[in-house]
Short mmCIF file of C-alpha atoms in Angstrom, two decimals:
data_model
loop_
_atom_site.label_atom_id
_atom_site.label_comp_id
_atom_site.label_asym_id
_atom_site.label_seq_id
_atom_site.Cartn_x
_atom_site.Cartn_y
_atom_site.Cartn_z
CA UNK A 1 0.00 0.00 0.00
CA UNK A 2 1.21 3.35 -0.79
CA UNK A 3 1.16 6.44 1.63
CA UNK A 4 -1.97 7.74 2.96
CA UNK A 5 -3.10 10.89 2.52
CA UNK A 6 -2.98 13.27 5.56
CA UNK A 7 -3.19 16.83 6.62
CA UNK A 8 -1.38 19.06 9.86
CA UNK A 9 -4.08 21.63 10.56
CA UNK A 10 -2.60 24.20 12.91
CA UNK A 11 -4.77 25.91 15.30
CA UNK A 12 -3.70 28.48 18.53
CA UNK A 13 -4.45 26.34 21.68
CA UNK A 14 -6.22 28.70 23.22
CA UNK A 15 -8.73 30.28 21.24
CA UNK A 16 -8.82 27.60 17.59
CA UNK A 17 -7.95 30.53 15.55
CA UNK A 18 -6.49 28.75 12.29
CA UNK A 19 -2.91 29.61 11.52
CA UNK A 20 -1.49 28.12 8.44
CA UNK A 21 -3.66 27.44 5.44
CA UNK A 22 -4.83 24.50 4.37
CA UNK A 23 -2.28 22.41 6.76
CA UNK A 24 1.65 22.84 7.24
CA UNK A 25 3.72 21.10 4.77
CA UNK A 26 5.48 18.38 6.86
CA UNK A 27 7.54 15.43 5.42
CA UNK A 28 8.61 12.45 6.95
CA UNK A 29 6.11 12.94 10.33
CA UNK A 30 5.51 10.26 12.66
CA UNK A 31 2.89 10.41 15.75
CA UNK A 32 2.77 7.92 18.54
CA UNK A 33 -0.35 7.77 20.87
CA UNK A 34 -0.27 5.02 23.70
CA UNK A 35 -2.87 4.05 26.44
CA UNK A 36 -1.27 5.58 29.53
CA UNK A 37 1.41 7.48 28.31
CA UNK A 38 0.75 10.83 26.21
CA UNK A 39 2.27 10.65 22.62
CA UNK A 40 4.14 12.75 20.87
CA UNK A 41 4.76 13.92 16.80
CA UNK A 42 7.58 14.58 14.86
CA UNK A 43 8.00 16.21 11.29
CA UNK A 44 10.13 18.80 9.62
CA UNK A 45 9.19 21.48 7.48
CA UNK A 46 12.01 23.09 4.74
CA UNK A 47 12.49 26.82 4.90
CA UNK A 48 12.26 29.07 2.23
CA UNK A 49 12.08 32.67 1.64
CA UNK A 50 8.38 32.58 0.76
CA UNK A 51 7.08 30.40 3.33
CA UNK A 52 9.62 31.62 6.67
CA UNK A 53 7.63 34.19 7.81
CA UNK A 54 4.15 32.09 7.77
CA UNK A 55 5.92 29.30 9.10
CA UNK A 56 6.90 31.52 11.89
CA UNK A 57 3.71 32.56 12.82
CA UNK A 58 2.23 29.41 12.78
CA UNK A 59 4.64 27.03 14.52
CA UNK A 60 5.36 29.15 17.85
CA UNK A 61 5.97 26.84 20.78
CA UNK A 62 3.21 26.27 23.63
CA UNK A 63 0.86 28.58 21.02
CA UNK A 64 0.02 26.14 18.24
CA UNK A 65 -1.56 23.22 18.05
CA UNK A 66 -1.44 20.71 15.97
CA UNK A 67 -4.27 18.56 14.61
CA UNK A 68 -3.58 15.28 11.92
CA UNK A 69 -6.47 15.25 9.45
CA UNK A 70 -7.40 12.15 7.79
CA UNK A 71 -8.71 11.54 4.27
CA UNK A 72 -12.21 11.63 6.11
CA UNK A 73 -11.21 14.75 7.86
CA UNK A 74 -11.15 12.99 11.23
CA UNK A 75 -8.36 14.10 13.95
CA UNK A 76 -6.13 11.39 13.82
CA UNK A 77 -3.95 12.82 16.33
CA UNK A 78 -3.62 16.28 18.21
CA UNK A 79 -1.08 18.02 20.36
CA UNK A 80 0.80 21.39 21.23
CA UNK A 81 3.77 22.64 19.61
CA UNK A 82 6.82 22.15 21.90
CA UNK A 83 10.03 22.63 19.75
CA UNK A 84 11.13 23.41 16.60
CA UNK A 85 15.02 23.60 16.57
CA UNK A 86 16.57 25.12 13.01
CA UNK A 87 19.16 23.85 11.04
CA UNK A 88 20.93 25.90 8.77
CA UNK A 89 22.92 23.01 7.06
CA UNK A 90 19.34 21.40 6.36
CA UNK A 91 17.96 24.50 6.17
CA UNK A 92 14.51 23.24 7.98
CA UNK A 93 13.23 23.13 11.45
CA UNK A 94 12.01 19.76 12.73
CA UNK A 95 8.76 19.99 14.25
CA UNK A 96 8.17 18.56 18.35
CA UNK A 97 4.83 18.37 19.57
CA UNK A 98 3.50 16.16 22.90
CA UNK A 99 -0.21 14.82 22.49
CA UNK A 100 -2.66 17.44 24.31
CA UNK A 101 -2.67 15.31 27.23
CA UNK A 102 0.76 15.52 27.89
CA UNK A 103 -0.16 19.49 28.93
CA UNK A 104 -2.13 17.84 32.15
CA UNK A 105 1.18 16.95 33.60
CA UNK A 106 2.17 20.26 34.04
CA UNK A 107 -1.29 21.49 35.78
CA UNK A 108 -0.70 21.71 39.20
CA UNK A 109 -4.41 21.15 41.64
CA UNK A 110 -4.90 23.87 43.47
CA UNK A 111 -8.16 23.97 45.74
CA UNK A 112 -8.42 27.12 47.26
CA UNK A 113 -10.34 28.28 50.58
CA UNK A 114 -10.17 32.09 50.15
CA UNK A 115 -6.26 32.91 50.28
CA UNK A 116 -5.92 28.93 51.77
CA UNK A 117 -4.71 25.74 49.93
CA UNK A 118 -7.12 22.89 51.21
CA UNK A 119 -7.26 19.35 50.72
CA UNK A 120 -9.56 18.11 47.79
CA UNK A 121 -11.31 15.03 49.07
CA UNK A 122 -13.94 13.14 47.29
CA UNK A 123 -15.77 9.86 49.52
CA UNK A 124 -18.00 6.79 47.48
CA UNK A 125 -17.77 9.44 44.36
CA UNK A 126 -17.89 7.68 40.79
CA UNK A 127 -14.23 6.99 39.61
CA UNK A 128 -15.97 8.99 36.00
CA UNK A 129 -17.34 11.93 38.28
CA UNK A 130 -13.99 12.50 40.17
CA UNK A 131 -12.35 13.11 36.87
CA UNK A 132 -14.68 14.82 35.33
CA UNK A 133 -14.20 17.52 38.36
CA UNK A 134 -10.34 17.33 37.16
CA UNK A 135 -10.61 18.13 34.02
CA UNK A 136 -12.98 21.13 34.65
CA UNK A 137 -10.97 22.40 36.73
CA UNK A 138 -7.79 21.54 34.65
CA UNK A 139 -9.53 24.34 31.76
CA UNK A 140 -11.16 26.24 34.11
CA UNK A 141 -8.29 29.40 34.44
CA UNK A 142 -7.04 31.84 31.78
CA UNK A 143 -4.13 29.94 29.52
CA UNK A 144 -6.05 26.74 29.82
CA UNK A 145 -7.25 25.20 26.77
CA UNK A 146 -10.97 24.68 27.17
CA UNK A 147 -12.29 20.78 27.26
CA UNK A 148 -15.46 19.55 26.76
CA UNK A 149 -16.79 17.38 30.03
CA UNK A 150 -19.49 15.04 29.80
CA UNK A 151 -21.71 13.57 32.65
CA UNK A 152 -20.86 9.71 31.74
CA UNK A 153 -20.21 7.16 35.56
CA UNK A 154 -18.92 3.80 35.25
CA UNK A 155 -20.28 2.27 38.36
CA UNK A 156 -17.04 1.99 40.46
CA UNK A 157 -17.22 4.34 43.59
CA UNK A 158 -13.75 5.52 44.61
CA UNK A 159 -12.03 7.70 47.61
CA UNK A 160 -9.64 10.25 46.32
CA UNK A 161 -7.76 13.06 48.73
CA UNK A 162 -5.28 15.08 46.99
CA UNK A 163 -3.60 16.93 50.08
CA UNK A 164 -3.45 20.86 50.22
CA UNK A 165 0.20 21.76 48.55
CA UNK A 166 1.08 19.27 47.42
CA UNK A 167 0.63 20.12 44.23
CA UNK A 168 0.02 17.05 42.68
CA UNK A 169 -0.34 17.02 38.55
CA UNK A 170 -4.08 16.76 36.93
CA UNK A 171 -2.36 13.80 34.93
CA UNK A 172 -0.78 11.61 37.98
CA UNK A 173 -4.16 12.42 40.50
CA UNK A 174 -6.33 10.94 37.35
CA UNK A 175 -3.59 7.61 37.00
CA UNK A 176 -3.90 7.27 40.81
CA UNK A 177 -7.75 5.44 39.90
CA UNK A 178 -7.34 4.70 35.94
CA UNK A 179 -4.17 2.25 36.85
CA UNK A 180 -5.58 0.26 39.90
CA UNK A 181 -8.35 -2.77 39.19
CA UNK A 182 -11.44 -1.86 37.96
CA UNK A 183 -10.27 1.23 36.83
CA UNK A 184 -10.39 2.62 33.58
CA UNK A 185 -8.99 4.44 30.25
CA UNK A 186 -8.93 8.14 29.27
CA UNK A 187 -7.96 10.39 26.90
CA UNK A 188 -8.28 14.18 26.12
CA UNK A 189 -9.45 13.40 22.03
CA UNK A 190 -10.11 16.25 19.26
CA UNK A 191 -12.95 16.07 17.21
CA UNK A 192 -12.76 18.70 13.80
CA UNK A 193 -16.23 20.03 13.19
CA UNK A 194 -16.67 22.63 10.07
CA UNK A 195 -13.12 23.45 10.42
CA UNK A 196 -13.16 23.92 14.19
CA UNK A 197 -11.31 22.16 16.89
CA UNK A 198 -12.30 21.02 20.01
CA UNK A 199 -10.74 19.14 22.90
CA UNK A 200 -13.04 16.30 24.36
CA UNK A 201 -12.79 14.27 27.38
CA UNK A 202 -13.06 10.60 26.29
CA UNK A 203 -13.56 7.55 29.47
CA UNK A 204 -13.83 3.97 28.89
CA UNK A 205 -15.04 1.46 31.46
CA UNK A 206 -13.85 -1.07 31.69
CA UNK A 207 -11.31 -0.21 28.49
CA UNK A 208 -10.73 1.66 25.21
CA UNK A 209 -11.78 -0.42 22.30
CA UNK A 210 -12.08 0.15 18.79
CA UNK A 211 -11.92 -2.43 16.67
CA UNK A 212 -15.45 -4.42 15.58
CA UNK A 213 -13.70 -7.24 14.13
CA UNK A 214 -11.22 -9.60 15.57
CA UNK A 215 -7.75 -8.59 15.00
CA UNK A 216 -4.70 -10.87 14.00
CA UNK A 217 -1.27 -10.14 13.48
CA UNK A 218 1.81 -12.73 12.45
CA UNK A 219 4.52 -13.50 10.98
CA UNK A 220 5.17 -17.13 9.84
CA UNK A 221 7.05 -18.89 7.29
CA UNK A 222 3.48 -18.82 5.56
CA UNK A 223 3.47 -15.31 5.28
CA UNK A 224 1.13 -12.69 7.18
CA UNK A 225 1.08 -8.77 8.06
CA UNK A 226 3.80 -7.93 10.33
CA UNK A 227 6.82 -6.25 8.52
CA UNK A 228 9.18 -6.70 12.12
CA UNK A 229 9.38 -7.72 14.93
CA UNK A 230 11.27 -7.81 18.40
CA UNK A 231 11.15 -9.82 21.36
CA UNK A 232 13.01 -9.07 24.40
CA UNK A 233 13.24 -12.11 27.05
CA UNK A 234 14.27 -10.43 29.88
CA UNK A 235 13.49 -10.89 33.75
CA UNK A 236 15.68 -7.71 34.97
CA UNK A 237 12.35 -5.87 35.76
CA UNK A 238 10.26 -8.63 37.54
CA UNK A 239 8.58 -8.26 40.86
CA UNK A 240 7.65 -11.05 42.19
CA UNK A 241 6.84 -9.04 45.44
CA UNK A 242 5.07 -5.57 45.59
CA UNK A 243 5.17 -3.26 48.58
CA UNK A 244 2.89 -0.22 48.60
CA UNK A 245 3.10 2.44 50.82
CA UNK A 246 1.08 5.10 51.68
CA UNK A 247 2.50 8.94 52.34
CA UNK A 248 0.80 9.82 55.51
CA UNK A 249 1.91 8.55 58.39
CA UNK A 250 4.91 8.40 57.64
CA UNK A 251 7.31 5.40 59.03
CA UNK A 252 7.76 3.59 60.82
CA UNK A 253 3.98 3.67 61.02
CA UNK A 254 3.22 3.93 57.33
CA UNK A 255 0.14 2.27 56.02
CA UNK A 256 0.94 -0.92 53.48
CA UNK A 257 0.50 -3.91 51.85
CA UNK A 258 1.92 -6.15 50.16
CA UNK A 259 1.74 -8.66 46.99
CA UNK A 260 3.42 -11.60 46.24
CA UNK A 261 3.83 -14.44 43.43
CA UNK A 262 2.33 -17.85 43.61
CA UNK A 263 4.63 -20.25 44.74
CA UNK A 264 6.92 -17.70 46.35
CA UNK A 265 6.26 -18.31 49.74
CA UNK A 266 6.75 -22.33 48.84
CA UNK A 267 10.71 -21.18 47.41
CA UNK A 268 9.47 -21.65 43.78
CA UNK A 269 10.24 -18.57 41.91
CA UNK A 270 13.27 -16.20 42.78
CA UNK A 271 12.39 -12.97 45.06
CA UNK A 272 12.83 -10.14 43.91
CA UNK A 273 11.10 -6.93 45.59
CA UNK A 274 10.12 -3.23 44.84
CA UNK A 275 7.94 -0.48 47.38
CA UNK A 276 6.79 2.43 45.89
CA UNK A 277 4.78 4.92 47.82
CA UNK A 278 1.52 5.89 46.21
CA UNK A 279 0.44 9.99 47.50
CA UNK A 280 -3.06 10.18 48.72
CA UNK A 281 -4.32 7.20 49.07
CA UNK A 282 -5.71 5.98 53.22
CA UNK A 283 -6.79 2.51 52.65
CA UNK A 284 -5.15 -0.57 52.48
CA UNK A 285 -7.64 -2.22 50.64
CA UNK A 286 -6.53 0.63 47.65
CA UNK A 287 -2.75 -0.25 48.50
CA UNK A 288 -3.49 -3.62 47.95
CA UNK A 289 -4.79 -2.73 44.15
CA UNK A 290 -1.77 -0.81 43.44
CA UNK A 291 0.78 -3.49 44.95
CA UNK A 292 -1.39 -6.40 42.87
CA UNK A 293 -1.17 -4.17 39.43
CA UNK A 294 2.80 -3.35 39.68
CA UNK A 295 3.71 -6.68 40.44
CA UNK A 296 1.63 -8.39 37.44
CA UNK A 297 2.61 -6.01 34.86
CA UNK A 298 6.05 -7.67 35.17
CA UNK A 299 4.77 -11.16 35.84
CA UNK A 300 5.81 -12.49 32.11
CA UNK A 301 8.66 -12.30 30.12
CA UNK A 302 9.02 -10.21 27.81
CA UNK A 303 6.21 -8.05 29.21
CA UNK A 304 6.15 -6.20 25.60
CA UNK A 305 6.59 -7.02 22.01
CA UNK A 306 7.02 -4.11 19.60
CA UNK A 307 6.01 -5.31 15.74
CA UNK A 308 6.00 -3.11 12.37
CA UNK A 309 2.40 -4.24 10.58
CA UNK A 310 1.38 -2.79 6.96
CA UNK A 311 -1.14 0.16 7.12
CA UNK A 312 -3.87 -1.78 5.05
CA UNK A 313 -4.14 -5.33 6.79
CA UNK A 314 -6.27 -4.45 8.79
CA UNK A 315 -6.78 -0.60 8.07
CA UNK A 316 -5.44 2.19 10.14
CA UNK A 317 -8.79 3.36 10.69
CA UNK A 318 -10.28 -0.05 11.83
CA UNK A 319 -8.29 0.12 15.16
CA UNK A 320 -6.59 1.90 18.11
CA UNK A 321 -4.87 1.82 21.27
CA UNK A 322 -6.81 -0.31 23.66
CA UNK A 323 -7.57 -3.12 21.23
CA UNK A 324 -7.09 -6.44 21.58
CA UNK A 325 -5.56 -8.87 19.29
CA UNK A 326 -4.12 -12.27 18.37
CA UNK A 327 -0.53 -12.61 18.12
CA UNK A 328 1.09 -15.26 16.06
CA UNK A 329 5.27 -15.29 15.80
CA UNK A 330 6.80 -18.42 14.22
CA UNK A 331 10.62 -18.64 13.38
CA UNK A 332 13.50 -20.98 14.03
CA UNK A 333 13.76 -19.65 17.44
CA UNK A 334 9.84 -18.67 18.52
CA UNK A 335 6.46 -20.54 18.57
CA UNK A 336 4.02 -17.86 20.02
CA UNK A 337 0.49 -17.85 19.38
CA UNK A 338 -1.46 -15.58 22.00
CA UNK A 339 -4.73 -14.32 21.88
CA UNK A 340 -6.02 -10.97 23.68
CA UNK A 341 -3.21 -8.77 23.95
CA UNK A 342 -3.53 -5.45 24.29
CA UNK A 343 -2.17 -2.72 22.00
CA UNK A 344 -0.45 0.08 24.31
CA UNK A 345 1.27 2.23 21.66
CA UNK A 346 0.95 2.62 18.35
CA UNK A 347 3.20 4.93 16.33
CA UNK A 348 2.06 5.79 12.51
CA UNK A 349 5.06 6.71 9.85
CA UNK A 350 3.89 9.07 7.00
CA UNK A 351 5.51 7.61 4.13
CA UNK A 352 5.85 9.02 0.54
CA UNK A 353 3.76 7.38 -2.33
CA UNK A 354 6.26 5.03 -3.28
CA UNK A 355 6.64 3.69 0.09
CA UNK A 356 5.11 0.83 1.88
CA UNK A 357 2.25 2.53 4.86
CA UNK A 358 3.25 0.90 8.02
CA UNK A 359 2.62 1.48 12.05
CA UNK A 360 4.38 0.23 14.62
CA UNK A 361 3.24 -1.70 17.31
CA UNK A 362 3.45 -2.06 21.06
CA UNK A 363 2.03 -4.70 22.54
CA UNK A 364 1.14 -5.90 26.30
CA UNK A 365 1.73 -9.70 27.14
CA UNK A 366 1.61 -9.51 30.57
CA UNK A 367 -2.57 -8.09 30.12
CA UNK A 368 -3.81 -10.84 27.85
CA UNK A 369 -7.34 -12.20 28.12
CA UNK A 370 -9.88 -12.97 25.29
CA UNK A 371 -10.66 -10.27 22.72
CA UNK A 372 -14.32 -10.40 23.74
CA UNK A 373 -13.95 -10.99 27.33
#
């Protein structure tokens, strides 16, 4: 398949004004978006006499944002402008900018009492609800981008304090309940209505799925649809026990629990520990979660796979982040067929017309259960 056909609408952050056009003329972009993480883009843009000035305008760092327009006009992806260093020997600036939820890790809660920082504490609130209340008040100050909240619950009630200065980021305070069990997935998404961009907050309960169909991707002797591969067998990050700590008290009185691997106690598997102290939380019943979800994210080996896969088998469009999928890798050294792991990251490479599409990959082993479970 040859390239696909894309567009870089720029648009201030702040108030959507359009500043370039018809779209920026990148070459050789490539955007990642992943299910925790937020992604980031890459492009450059060549410099000429004609174009510097407009280019100027409408690249300024932490002013314009950047949304990727498919052939259906549909935001692709959608972030802010962070760098864009010059090269005179290239003569071209290469284009940085970090998906638009990357900005709530630098927004600091503040809950004010008059001139006072006070604790924020919500008690049996819907997980949904609590960030909901984030998010608003994420956009709620001048410089904020505004974000459209909606009024959606998922059923799981949750405790949440966020202490008064500690100034703890939007982004971490929302991970605190999306990472632990029955918690959920979010994004801050972009939808591109008559020419005008707007930021949307986007929950899933219990995940983020696209994809209608079952997906498969291999590589056998046979043939199939992944382009690369790598696999990593490595136990230098397993935890086979989990300590969680809470902030407040402090030792030697803190508040904790503990996980361990099956068989450990019995001298099966090798020890090796980690503690981690998770800010906010007073129960142990929500240290317990935490400890349980560190540890098993590093119960298998490798925990990830990364795979390039052509952009047409299945269709860019037909999936996302969040999806699960079967996984089939047969060589002279591997024999893996799973089914239900989850795509994490997925980066997409803008390639000329004469080169093949492709997207790369990143898949979790160590969260694998049946695509329609």
């Amino acid at each position: 398949m040859a390239g696909l056909m894309w567009r870089y609408r720029v648009h201030d952050v702040l108030t959507g004004r359009p500043m370039y056009g018809d779209g920026l003329p990148l070459s050789g972009a490539q955007w990642s978006q992943a299910l925790t993480e937020p992604g980031s883009l890459t492009g450059s843009i060549a410099i000429t006499p004609d174009n510097r000035d407009a280019i100027a305008d409408a690249t300024l760092p932490d002013r314009a944002c950047l949304y990727v327009l498919d052939e259906a006009n549909r935001v692709a992806w959608h972030g802010i402008v962070v760098a864009r260093p010059w090269s005179p020997k290239e003569r071209a600036i290469t284009l940085t900018a970090a998906h638009a939820k990357a900005w709530l890790k630098s927004r600091l809660i503040r809950k004010m009492s008059g001139s006072e920082h006070v604790a924020w504490r919500w008690s049996d609130a819907d997980q949904f609800r609590i960030v909901q209340d984030l998010i608003a008040f994420a956009a709620s100050e001048p410089g904020c981008p505004p974000v459209r909240v909606g009024s959606q619950t998922s059923g799981v009630r949750r405790d949440l304090t966020v202490e008064a200065q500690k100034f703890t980021e939007v982004a971490e305070a929302i991970g605190t309940m999306a990472e632990r069990e029955n918690g959920f997935d979010w994004d801050v998404s972009a939808r591109y209505d008559a020419g005008a961009p707007e930021w949307v907050l986007e929950l899933w309960f219990p995940e983020r799925r696209r994809s209608a169909v079952p997906l498969r991707f291999e590589a056998a002797p046979s043939g199939g649809n992944i382009l690369a591969y790598d696999w990593d067998d490595s136990a230098a990050e397993r935890i086979t026990r989990m300590w969680a700590l809470a902030d407040d008290p402090p030792p030697p009185d803190a508040l904790m629990a503990v996980d361990a691997a099956p068989g450990l106690a019995e001298g099966h598997v090798l020890l090796r520990e980690k503690a981690e102290t998770f800010s906010g939380v007073a129960k142990r019943a929500t240290l317990a979660e935490h400890a349980r979800a560190e540890r098993l994210a590093s119960a298998v080996s490798p925990t990830t796979v990364q795979i390039d896969v052509t952009a047409d088998s299945p269709p860019l469009d037909s999936y996302g982040v969040g999806d699960r999928c079967r996984l089939v890798l047969r060589d002279d050294w591997l024999d893996v067929d799973r089914s239900g792991v989850r795509v994490t990251e997925r980066t997409i490479h803008d390639t000329t017309r004469e080169e093949v599409a492709k997207a790369t990959l990143t898949l979790d082993l160590a969260d694998d259960q049946p695509p329609g479970g």
